[in-house]
Short mmCIF file of C-alpha atoms and ligand atoms in Angstrom, two decimals:
data_model
loop_
_atom_site.label_atom_id
_atom_site.label_comp_id
_atom_site.label_asym_id
_atom_site.label_seq_id
_atom_site.Cartn_x
_atom_site.Cartn_y
_atom_site.Cartn_z
CA MET A 23 114.50 85.11 72.64
CA ASP A 24 116.51 86.22 69.66
CA LEU A 25 119.99 86.39 70.14
CA ILE A 26 123.07 87.72 68.97
CA ASN A 27 126.95 87.20 68.93
CA ILE A 28 127.98 90.81 70.04
CA LYS A 29 130.97 90.08 67.77
CA HIS A 30 129.54 88.92 64.45
CA PRO A 31 125.93 90.16 65.11
CA GLU A 32 124.75 88.63 61.59
CA GLU A 33 125.60 85.11 63.75
CA ALA A 34 121.93 84.88 65.19
CA VAL A 35 120.84 82.39 67.78
CA SER A 36 117.47 80.89 69.98
CA PHE A 37 118.16 80.91 73.30
CA LYS A 38 118.60 77.05 73.61
CA GLN A 39 120.89 77.40 70.95
CA ALA A 40 122.96 80.16 73.26
CA VAL A 41 122.89 78.31 76.32
CA LEU A 42 123.64 75.12 74.65
CA GLN A 43 126.89 77.02 73.33
CA GLY A 44 128.09 79.54 75.74
CA LEU A 45 129.70 81.27 73.73
CA GLY A 46 130.02 82.33 69.32
CA SER A 47 132.44 82.37 66.86
CA ASP A 48 135.41 84.32 67.89
CA GLN A 49 134.68 83.56 71.66
CA GLY A 50 131.81 86.16 71.01
CA LEU A 51 129.27 87.01 74.11
CA PHE A 52 125.47 86.53 73.03
CA PHE A 53 123.17 89.16 74.02
CA PRO A 54 119.57 89.26 73.37
CA ARG A 55 118.88 91.30 69.64
CA SER A 56 116.30 93.63 71.25
CA ILE A 57 114.57 93.49 74.92
CA THR A 58 110.81 94.03 75.02
CA PRO A 59 109.92 95.67 78.92
CA LEU A 60 107.57 93.94 80.90
CA GLU A 61 104.08 95.42 80.53
CA ASP A 62 103.15 95.84 83.95
CA VAL A 63 106.01 95.82 86.58
CA ASP A 64 104.19 97.00 89.10
CA SER A 65 101.75 94.23 89.24
CA LEU A 66 104.73 92.02 89.15
CA LEU A 67 106.32 93.38 91.68
CA GLN A 68 103.00 92.19 94.01
CA GLN A 69 103.91 88.73 93.57
CA SER A 70 106.14 86.75 95.66
CA PHE A 71 109.83 85.66 94.14
CA VAL A 72 109.23 82.59 92.24
CA PRO A 73 106.13 83.46 90.54
CA ARG A 74 107.29 86.82 89.85
CA SER A 75 110.67 85.33 88.20
CA ALA A 76 109.08 82.80 86.41
CA ALA A 77 106.75 85.59 84.87
CA ILE A 78 110.15 87.42 83.65
CA LEU A 79 112.11 84.60 82.81
CA HIS A 80 109.14 83.19 80.42
CA HIS A 81 109.07 86.66 79.27
CA LEU A 82 112.42 86.70 77.93
CA LEU A 83 112.18 83.30 76.91
CA ASP A 84 109.78 84.31 74.45
CA GLY A 85 107.94 81.12 73.47
CA GLU A 86 111.23 78.46 73.82
CA LEU A 87 110.07 77.21 77.13
CA ASP A 88 106.37 76.83 78.06
CA GLN A 89 105.00 78.55 81.32
CA GLN A 90 104.47 75.54 82.96
CA ALA A 91 108.34 74.36 82.62
CA VAL A 92 109.74 77.68 83.62
CA LEU A 93 108.09 78.12 86.86
CA GLU A 94 109.14 74.15 87.57
CA MET A 95 112.66 75.62 86.91
CA ALA A 96 112.41 78.50 89.12
CA GLU A 97 110.92 76.88 91.97
CA SER A 98 113.74 74.07 91.86
CA ALA A 99 116.44 76.34 90.80
CA PHE A 100 115.31 79.38 93.70
CA ASP A 101 114.35 77.18 96.65
CA PHE A 102 116.03 79.08 99.43
CA PRO A 103 115.47 82.13 100.68
CA LEU A 104 116.04 85.78 99.68
CA PRO A 105 115.82 88.07 102.78
CA THR A 106 116.55 92.16 102.62
CA ARG A 107 117.78 93.59 105.57
CA ALA A 108 117.27 97.36 106.41
CA LEU A 109 120.07 98.66 108.32
CA SER A 110 118.77 102.18 108.31
CA ASP A 111 115.87 103.84 106.76
CA THR A 112 117.45 104.74 104.02
CA VAL A 113 120.05 101.65 103.22
CA SER A 114 119.49 97.79 103.02
CA ALA A 115 121.28 94.64 102.30
CA LEU A 116 120.02 92.46 99.30
CA GLU A 117 120.99 88.87 100.90
CA LEU A 118 122.03 86.86 98.05
CA PHE A 119 123.90 84.01 99.62
CA HIS A 120 121.66 81.52 101.02
CA GLY A 121 122.02 78.86 98.15
CA PRO A 122 123.61 75.48 98.59
CA SER A 123 127.14 77.30 97.87
CA LEU A 124 126.33 80.56 100.42
CA ALA A 125 126.96 82.77 96.96
CA PHE A 126 124.80 84.34 94.72
CA LYS A 127 126.11 82.54 91.66
CA ASP A 128 123.29 79.33 93.20
CA PHE A 129 121.19 81.31 91.31
CA GLY A 130 122.73 81.67 87.91
CA ALA A 131 124.02 78.14 87.76
CA ARG A 132 121.05 76.21 89.05
CA PHE A 133 119.11 77.54 86.63
CA MET A 134 121.52 77.39 84.12
CA ALA A 135 121.94 73.33 84.65
CA ARG A 136 118.24 72.99 84.88
CA CYS A 137 117.86 74.82 81.28
CA LEU A 138 120.80 72.73 80.50
CA VAL A 139 119.13 69.11 81.60
CA ARG A 140 115.96 70.21 79.77
CA PHE A 141 118.13 71.69 76.35
CA ARG A 142 120.44 68.97 76.13
CA ASP A 143 121.15 66.73 73.21
CA GLN A 144 121.93 62.75 73.01
CA GLY A 145 125.60 62.65 73.64
CA PRO A 146 128.61 63.81 75.62
CA MET A 147 128.52 67.19 77.53
CA THR A 148 130.79 68.43 79.25
CA ILE A 149 130.84 72.10 81.74
CA LEU A 150 134.08 74.19 81.71
CA THR A 151 134.54 76.92 83.53
CA ALA A 152 136.94 78.89 85.76
CA THR A 153 136.42 79.89 88.88
CA SER A 154 137.89 83.26 90.99
CA GLY A 155 136.14 81.22 94.33
CA ASP A 156 132.41 81.06 94.26
CA THR A 157 131.58 80.45 91.03
CA GLY A 158 133.19 76.47 91.18
CA ALA A 159 130.99 76.05 94.44
CA ALA A 160 127.67 76.87 92.97
CA VAL A 161 128.42 75.15 89.43
CA ALA A 162 129.45 71.83 91.16
CA HIS A 163 126.42 72.11 93.41
CA ALA A 164 124.05 72.26 90.47
CA TYR A 165 125.49 69.64 88.79
CA TYR A 166 126.49 67.25 91.17
CA GLN A 167 125.18 63.97 90.51
CA GLN A 168 123.45 65.19 87.28
CA ALA A 169 122.91 62.17 84.82
CA GLY A 170 125.62 62.51 81.48
CA ILE A 171 127.10 65.72 82.47
CA LYS A 172 130.42 65.96 83.56
CA VAL A 173 132.19 69.21 85.46
CA VAL A 174 135.88 69.82 84.90
CA ILE A 175 136.37 73.41 87.47
CA LEU A 176 139.59 74.91 87.36
CA TYR A 177 140.57 77.74 89.79
CA PRO A 178 143.84 79.64 90.60
CA LYS A 179 145.88 77.71 93.37
CA GLY A 180 146.38 79.25 97.06
CA ARG A 181 144.19 82.20 95.73
CA ILE A 182 141.24 81.36 96.56
CA SER A 183 139.93 80.67 100.38
CA PRO A 184 140.71 77.49 101.74
CA LEU A 185 137.03 77.22 103.09
CA GLN A 186 136.13 77.88 99.80
CA GLU A 187 138.07 75.68 97.79
CA LYS A 188 136.75 73.23 100.46
CA LEU A 189 133.54 73.07 99.55
CA PHE A 190 133.80 72.85 95.54
CA CYS A 191 136.76 70.55 95.25
CA THR A 192 135.68 67.40 97.94
CA LEU A 193 132.52 66.53 95.83
CA GLY A 194 134.12 64.08 93.38
CA GLY A 195 131.75 61.71 91.32
CA ASN A 196 130.97 63.82 88.05
CA ILE A 197 132.96 66.89 89.34
CA ARG A 198 136.79 67.32 88.79
CA THR A 199 138.86 70.41 89.85
CA VAL A 200 141.71 71.22 88.69
CA ALA A 201 144.71 73.95 90.75
CA VAL A 202 146.29 76.23 88.60
CA ASN A 203 149.41 77.43 89.50
CA ALA A 204 148.62 80.96 88.03
CA ASP A 205 145.71 83.49 88.32
CA PHE A 206 142.30 83.73 87.49
CA ASP A 207 142.68 85.76 83.95
CA THR A 208 145.28 82.57 83.33
CA CYS A 209 142.40 80.45 83.87
CA GLN A 210 139.48 82.33 81.49
CA ALA A 211 142.14 82.01 78.88
CA LEU A 212 142.81 78.18 79.40
CA VAL A 213 138.66 77.61 79.56
CA LYS A 214 138.36 80.07 76.03
CA GLN A 215 141.46 78.20 74.26
CA SER A 216 139.37 75.02 74.92
CA PHE A 217 136.25 76.59 73.77
CA ASP A 218 138.62 77.97 70.34
CA ASP A 219 139.43 73.61 69.76
CA PRO A 220 136.41 72.70 67.66
CA VAL A 221 137.56 68.91 67.91
CA LEU A 222 138.19 69.09 71.34
CA ARG A 223 134.36 70.72 71.72
CA ARG A 224 132.96 68.08 69.64
CA GLN A 225 134.29 65.08 71.10
CA ILE A 226 133.47 66.21 74.70
CA GLY A 227 130.66 68.20 74.24
CA LEU A 228 132.15 71.40 76.03
CA ASN A 229 129.85 73.63 77.67
CA SER A 230 131.02 76.58 79.66
CA ALA A 231 128.94 77.20 82.76
CA ASN A 232 130.85 80.73 84.15
CA SER A 233 129.15 84.18 83.96
CA ILE A 234 129.68 84.07 80.19
CA ASN A 235 126.54 82.10 79.73
CA ILE A 236 123.24 83.79 78.94
CA ALA A 237 121.44 81.45 81.23
CA ARG A 238 122.87 82.68 84.06
CA LEU A 239 122.42 86.73 83.72
CA VAL A 240 118.42 86.28 82.80
CA ALA A 241 117.86 84.23 86.20
CA GLN A 242 120.36 87.45 88.08
CA ALA A 243 118.20 89.72 86.75
CA CYS A 244 115.18 87.98 88.96
CA TYR A 245 116.56 89.44 92.02
CA TYR A 246 116.67 92.50 91.33
CA PHE A 247 113.16 92.82 91.06
CA GLU A 248 112.77 91.18 94.32
CA ALA A 249 115.18 94.12 96.22
CA ALA A 250 112.49 96.86 94.18
CA ALA A 251 109.70 94.87 95.47
CA GLN A 252 110.82 95.54 99.06
CA SER A 253 111.77 98.95 98.28
CA ALA A 254 109.27 101.89 99.70
CA ASP A 255 110.28 104.01 96.18
CA VAL A 256 111.90 102.62 93.19
CA SER A 257 112.32 105.67 91.59
CA ARG A 258 114.67 107.07 94.26
CA LEU A 259 116.35 102.73 94.03
CA VAL A 260 120.40 102.83 94.02
CA PHE A 261 121.79 99.15 93.50
CA SER A 262 125.21 98.85 94.69
CA VAL A 263 127.13 95.68 92.94
CA PRO A 264 130.49 94.10 94.31
CA SER A 265 131.84 93.60 90.74
CA GLY A 266 134.44 91.65 89.28
CA ASN A 267 133.03 89.87 85.86
CA PHE A 268 130.42 91.97 85.69
CA GLY A 269 127.90 89.15 85.61
CA ASN A 270 125.69 90.88 87.97
CA VAL A 271 125.98 94.41 87.10
CA THR A 272 125.40 92.80 83.83
CA ALA A 273 122.25 91.31 85.38
CA GLY A 274 121.02 94.39 86.67
CA LEU A 275 121.09 96.55 83.53
CA LEU A 276 119.05 93.98 81.78
CA ALA A 277 116.63 94.00 84.54
CA ARG A 278 115.97 98.30 84.15
CA ALA A 279 115.73 97.54 80.19
CA LEU A 280 113.05 94.97 80.92
CA GLY A 281 111.25 98.22 82.33
CA LEU A 282 112.27 98.22 86.22
CA PRO A 283 112.81 101.44 87.13
CA TYR A 284 115.38 102.12 89.64
CA LYS A 285 117.91 105.14 89.39
CA ARG A 286 121.13 104.03 89.18
CA LEU A 287 123.34 101.21 89.71
CA ILE A 288 126.94 101.44 91.05
CA ALA A 289 129.62 98.81 90.02
CA ALA A 290 132.28 98.84 93.37
CA THR A 291 135.37 97.44 92.45
CA ASN A 292 138.44 96.45 94.45
CA ALA A 293 142.14 97.76 93.36
CA ASN A 294 141.43 96.10 89.99
CA ASP A 295 139.74 98.95 88.51
CA THR A 296 140.04 98.64 84.64
CA VAL A 297 136.38 99.72 84.43
CA PRO A 298 136.14 102.93 86.85
CA ARG A 299 139.61 103.46 84.90
CA PHE A 300 137.41 102.96 81.41
CA LEU A 301 134.22 104.97 82.59
CA THR A 302 136.31 107.86 83.37
CA SER A 303 139.77 108.24 80.47
CA GLY A 304 137.37 106.21 77.83
CA ARG A 305 140.08 103.81 77.41
CA TRP A 306 140.10 100.37 78.20
CA ASN A 307 143.95 99.59 79.86
CA PRO A 308 143.66 95.95 82.05
CA HIS A 309 146.58 96.43 84.48
CA THR A 310 148.10 93.24 85.74
CA THR A 311 145.29 91.55 88.18
CA VAL A 312 146.40 92.13 91.53
CA ALA A 313 145.40 90.02 94.53
CA THR A 314 142.96 91.22 97.60
CA LEU A 315 141.16 90.60 100.07
CA THR A 316 137.88 90.77 98.11
CA ASN A 317 139.46 87.61 95.89
CA ALA A 318 136.34 86.45 93.85
CA MET A 319 136.78 90.01 92.19
CA ASP A 320 140.38 89.73 91.18
CA ILE A 321 139.83 90.60 87.85
CA SER A 322 141.34 92.93 85.50
CA ASN A 323 139.62 91.77 81.95
CA PRO A 324 135.82 91.49 83.10
CA ASN A 325 134.48 89.34 80.11
CA ASN A 326 130.86 90.45 80.45
CA PHE A 327 131.78 94.06 79.68
CA PRO A 328 130.99 93.75 76.14
CA ARG A 329 127.36 93.38 77.46
CA VAL A 330 127.33 96.46 79.13
CA LEU A 331 128.50 98.44 76.24
CA GLU A 332 126.00 96.67 73.90
CA LEU A 333 123.30 97.84 76.24
CA GLU A 334 124.59 101.53 75.50
CA THR A 335 125.04 101.36 71.93
CA ARG A 336 122.46 99.05 70.62
CA HIS A 337 120.04 99.14 73.61
CA LYS A 338 120.62 103.28 73.76
CA MET A 339 120.62 102.83 77.39
CA SER A 340 122.47 105.74 78.84
CA LEU A 341 125.23 104.45 80.95
CA SER A 342 126.41 108.29 80.98
CA GLU A 343 123.38 108.61 83.37
CA LEU A 344 122.66 105.05 84.82
CA LEU A 345 126.35 103.65 85.92
CA SER A 346 128.68 105.09 87.84
CA SER A 347 131.87 102.61 88.92
CA PHE A 348 134.14 102.98 91.87
CA SER A 349 137.41 101.18 93.20
CA LEU A 350 138.09 100.67 96.69
CA SER A 351 141.10 99.48 98.66
CA ASP A 352 141.29 96.02 101.12
CA GLU A 353 141.93 99.30 103.42
CA ASP A 354 138.39 100.77 102.93
CA THR A 355 136.86 96.91 102.79
CA ARG A 356 138.06 96.22 106.40
CA SER A 357 136.91 99.76 107.34
CA ALA A 358 133.59 98.72 105.86
CA MET A 359 133.23 95.32 107.86
CA LEU A 360 133.87 97.15 111.10
CA ALA A 361 131.65 100.00 110.71
CA LEU A 362 129.05 97.28 109.53
CA TRP A 363 129.67 95.22 112.21
CA GLN A 364 129.04 98.39 114.92
CA GLN A 365 125.74 98.58 113.48
CA GLY A 366 125.12 95.01 114.23
CA TYR A 367 125.35 93.31 110.49
CA MET A 368 128.32 91.11 109.71
CA ALA A 369 128.48 91.16 106.03
CA ASP A 370 131.57 89.27 103.85
CA PRO A 371 134.48 91.54 102.30
CA HIS A 372 132.77 91.71 98.84
CA SER A 373 129.47 93.00 100.12
CA ALA A 374 130.93 95.05 102.92
CA LEU A 375 132.80 96.72 99.60
CA ALA A 376 130.00 97.69 97.88
CA TRP A 377 128.51 99.24 101.33
CA ALA A 378 131.48 101.16 101.52
CA ALA A 379 130.79 102.70 97.92
CA LEU A 380 127.14 103.26 98.57
CA GLN A 381 128.22 105.14 101.27
CA SER A 382 130.24 107.08 99.84
CA ASP A 383 128.05 107.85 96.91
CA LEU A 384 124.80 107.60 98.37
CA LYS A 385 122.60 111.10 97.83
CA ASP A 386 120.06 112.40 100.37
CA ASP A 387 117.15 111.68 98.56
CA GLU A 388 117.99 108.18 96.84
CA LEU A 389 117.33 104.87 98.88
CA GLY A 390 120.12 102.44 99.10
CA CYS A 391 120.34 98.51 98.75
CA PHE A 392 124.13 97.31 98.06
CA LEU A 393 123.89 93.24 96.79
CA CYS A 394 125.45 90.95 99.65
CA THR A 395 127.11 88.45 97.34
CA ALA A 396 128.36 85.48 99.81
CA HIS A 397 128.21 84.44 102.97
CA PRO A 398 130.36 86.09 106.03
CA ALA A 399 131.66 82.53 106.89
CA LYS A 400 132.65 81.90 103.44
CA PHE A 401 135.43 84.50 104.44
CA ILE A 402 135.89 83.21 108.15
CA GLU A 403 139.86 84.30 108.29
CA ALA A 404 138.85 87.70 107.29
CA ILE A 405 136.23 87.95 109.59
CA LYS A 406 138.71 86.49 112.15
CA ASP A 407 141.33 89.08 110.91
CA VAL A 408 139.84 92.23 110.61
CA LEU A 409 136.46 91.69 113.42
CA GLU A 410 139.12 90.02 115.57
CA MET A 411 136.08 87.23 116.17
CA ASP A 412 135.46 83.74 116.02
CA ILE A 413 131.94 82.85 114.52
CA PRO A 414 130.81 79.13 114.00
CA LEU A 415 129.95 77.52 110.88
CA PRO A 416 126.96 77.41 108.73
CA ASP A 417 126.08 73.20 109.13
CA VAL A 418 127.25 72.71 105.01
CA LEU A 419 130.73 74.47 106.02
CA ALA A 420 131.14 72.46 109.09
CA GLU A 421 130.30 69.59 106.91
CA VAL A 422 133.21 69.98 104.03
CA GLN A 423 136.25 70.92 106.22
CA ALA A 424 136.87 68.06 107.39
CA LYS A 425 137.24 66.38 103.71
CA LYS A 426 139.77 65.57 101.67
CA ILE A 427 140.63 68.27 98.41
CA LEU A 428 140.57 65.78 95.38
CA SER A 429 141.91 68.61 92.69
CA SER A 430 144.46 68.28 90.19
CA THR A 431 147.65 70.57 89.62
CA ILE A 432 148.74 71.80 86.34
CA MET A 433 150.83 74.86 85.76
CA GLY A 434 148.89 76.56 83.21
CA ASP A 435 149.45 74.73 80.26
CA PHE A 436 147.03 74.14 77.51
CA ALA A 437 148.16 70.50 76.78
CA GLU A 438 147.94 69.68 80.59
CA LEU A 439 144.31 70.73 80.36
CA LYS A 440 143.21 69.15 77.12
CA SER A 441 144.68 65.70 78.76
CA ILE A 442 142.77 65.99 81.83
CA LEU A 443 139.86 67.21 79.57
CA LEU A 444 140.32 64.19 77.37
CA GLN A 445 140.17 61.44 80.19
CA GLU A 446 137.25 59.28 80.95
C1 PLP B 504 131.75 86.33 92.11
C2 PLP B 504 131.83 87.18 92.69
C3 PLP B 504 131.40 88.56 92.90
C4 PLP B 504 131.98 89.30 91.09
O1 PLP B 504 130.22 89.14 90.38
P1 PLP B 504 130.52 90.00 88.85
O2 PLP B 504 129.25 89.05 88.18
O3 PLP B 504 131.71 88.20 88.56
O4 PLP B 504 130.98 90.47 88.45
C5 PLP B 504 131.55 89.43 94.01
N1 PLP B 504 131.40 88.81 95.06
C6 PLP B 504 131.28 87.30 94.94
C7 PLP B 504 131.18 86.83 96.51
C8 PLP B 504 131.10 86.61 93.96
O5 PLP B 504 131.43 85.04 94.09
#
C-alpha cells in the first residue's frame, strides 16, 4: 500500500514504514494515496469474518504481506466472537467488545501488534500511547509479554473508570503505565512531543499504538463488512458510531471507499462536539474538553479527523451525503441506557449514546446498526447508577479487581515523561 503524509503529500511510505513510523514529519498522519475498491463485495459478504477480513487486508496491503501471512495474522488477532443482535426489524447492535479487553479497540490493537512483530527490525522498540480509557487495555493486552517490545501508556489520572484502570495498570512486566495529572488532550500532546524528539525516538525505538497508526484503521474497516453481511439490505444500512478520536469513523469511511455500499454513517459525540459544530459551521473550533459519562470519547481535538477530510478532498468522497454528526448530553445517554434496558438490551454508555443518535435520525426506509464499543460491565458504575442494578463481573474483570495498580504519576511535564521513557 502506497501511503502519503497528509501534511506533506510528497512524503510517501509503504504500509510497513507507516506502521513502524506511526506518524510522518510535522506529526502528519499517513493515509493511502489511492484506495482501489474491492472487486467482488457481494461474494466477500458471503464469507465468514476471518477469511473475509484476510481478503480485505490482503487487498489493502497490496503485496506487502502474502495471503497466508495475512490470514494467520487475522486468525490470531480476531480470535473472539463478533455478534450482531437484532433489537427490532430495523435496528441492530454490532457487539465489538468480546475481545480480551472487552472493547472494540482489541481489533485494531491486536492486528497492529502482529504487524509490528512481523515488521520489526533489530534494536529496541517502545510503544508509547495515550489512552482515554479503552486503548490502554487493548494495547497492554495486545503486547503483554511480546519479546523485545516495551510499552508505556499514559492516561488522565482519575478520569477513567477504576475497573478500566485495573484492566491495564496491573499487568507489569513489559507494560508501564503512567497516570498524568491532566486531561486526555494533554496526554496526547505529550505523546506527540515525544515523537517530535528525534534523539529520544531513535534511542528507544519509539512507536505509537493509538488510533493514529494506520494498522489499526485497516483492521477496524473489516467489521463494517461483517455488519453489512448480517444486514437484510446493505444499501439501506446506516451506521451509528460513538466517536472520540474518530478512528472508528475513519475506518467506516475507509470501508465505504473500499466499495462497501452502505448508505451513510452517523458520528455520535458527547458534549465534546468539535466535529458536529464543524460540519454545520465549517469552522474548526475545539473547546476545552469536558468530562462526561462516555469518558472514552472526552476528546475535543480528534486526531483522526484530518483523515476524514482527506477522504473528501483527495478521494472525492461526498461527506455531506455520507456523514452526519450529533452531540448528545449525559442526560440523553442515561435515557438511552434506560430505554434500551426496557427493551431487554444492556448497553454501556458509549454504545447507548450511539443508539440514541441513530434513534433520532433514522428514516423510515433505513436500517440502523449502532456500534457497541465496550462491554457494559466495563462501566459498572454507570450501570449501577442509571439502571440501579448490580451485574456480575465477567471473569476477566473479576480477576483483575483484586490486583494492585502499578502506575507512576506525573504532573504533565515532558521532562518527567522523558525520564520514565529512558528508564530501563
Ligand atoms: C475509544 C472509544 C470510543 C471512540 O472511538 P474513536 O475511534 O476514538 O472515535 C468509543 N467508545 C469506546 C468504548 C471507546 O473505548
